[in-house]
Amino acid sequence: MGLVERLEHADIEAIRVGRFRWRINTTCIVYRVGDTVIDTGPTNQWPVVRAFLQEREIKRVVITHHHEDHSGNLAAISRAVCSHVLAPQAGLDPLSNGVPQRLYQRLIWGRPARVKARPVPESIEAGYGRVLVPIPTPGHSPDSTCYLEPNQGWLFTGDLLVTTRPRYLRQSEDLCGMLESLRSIQKYEFDTVFCAHRGVVPSGKKALKEKLEFLEGLCQQTVTLHQQGKSAGEIARKLLGREDLMTWFTGFDFAKRNLIEACLNVPVAGMSGA
Ligand SMILES: [Zn+2]
């Protein structure tokens, strides 16, 4: 499968690409704002991404984090389209040295080539008057970064949002970091969110708050059930339902039980309502 969808919002153009369209997180969106590209799509979609990038002059590419659906084409872009490729500081090492991939990741996204990127500066002149301010939002990955366009109230969130009601946690995700990032992002002025998987979310700030409240509520329910003597597996089934195809397909990388176990490790003092 090639191009999945073309998106536009104001002067932002984007394509959603992916080999499979099973769920929103098996496709990824490549955004073009000014003469800057945010995220690259996975390696196995390179011909479609290259065609999109060759429509206009591109002066720089930034990624929201090093995961292969966001950074997969960075090496190819730096060779064929634009050598100015930027990544969050904590993503530079995984990009240049590579990271282990599971079979499902290679099947859905392909294997990214290694690439030396430059660290993102404090503010990026993105072309045509657009500015992008990087805001670190670790949790989904240590290098996860949002990009704020302060004059427009736009926030490019990578994988910070994706869904307001997450039911799985990846083994590598840090729930405490995620909660902290969801809390701290609320202090910035923005409304429209550009999610790498959902697309344009008009009331995006509200959606991010809903996700925070859902996760905090889940933590509280988990702790209550745990105090009543329920195991993590029992709590996961009660609050999130049985593990399903997603869990089996990813070899328990994405699992409901991971999320419940992480909820048990969130300090109660860190909760907004506490
Ligand atoms: Zn990711």
Coordinates of N, CA, C and O and ligand atoms in Angstrom, one line a residue, residues 65 67 69-70 140-141 159 170 197, ligand 1:
H65 N 10.6 12.1 17.7 CA 11.4 11.1 18.5 C 11.9 10.1 17.5 O 11.6 10.1 16.3
H67 N 11.6 6.8 17.1 CA 10.9 5.6 16.7 C 10.8 5.5 15.2 O 10.7 6.5 14.5
D69 N 8.8 4.7 12.8 CA 7.7 5.2 12.0 C 7.8 6.8 11.9 O 7.3 7.4 10.9
H70 N 8.6 7.4 12.8 CA 8.8 8.9 12.7 C 10.1 9.2 12.1 O 10.3 10.3 11.5
H140 N 6.6 8.6 26.4 CA 6.5 7.6 25.3 C 7.8 7.1 24.9 O 8.0 5.9 24.7
S141 N 8.8 8.0 24.8 CA 10.2 7.6 24.7 C 11.0 8.7 25.4 O 10.5 9.8 25.6
D159 N 3.9 11.5 19.4 CA 3.0 10.4 20.0 C 2.5 10.8 21.4 O 2.1 9.9 22.2
R170 N 3.5 0.3 26.1 CA 4.6 -0.4 25.6 C 5.6 -0.6 26.7 O 5.8 0.2 27.6
H197 N -0.4 10.4 14.5 CA -1.3 9.3 14.1 C -2.8 9.7 13.9 O -3.4 9.2 13.0
Ligands
ZN1 ZN 6.6 6.5 18.9

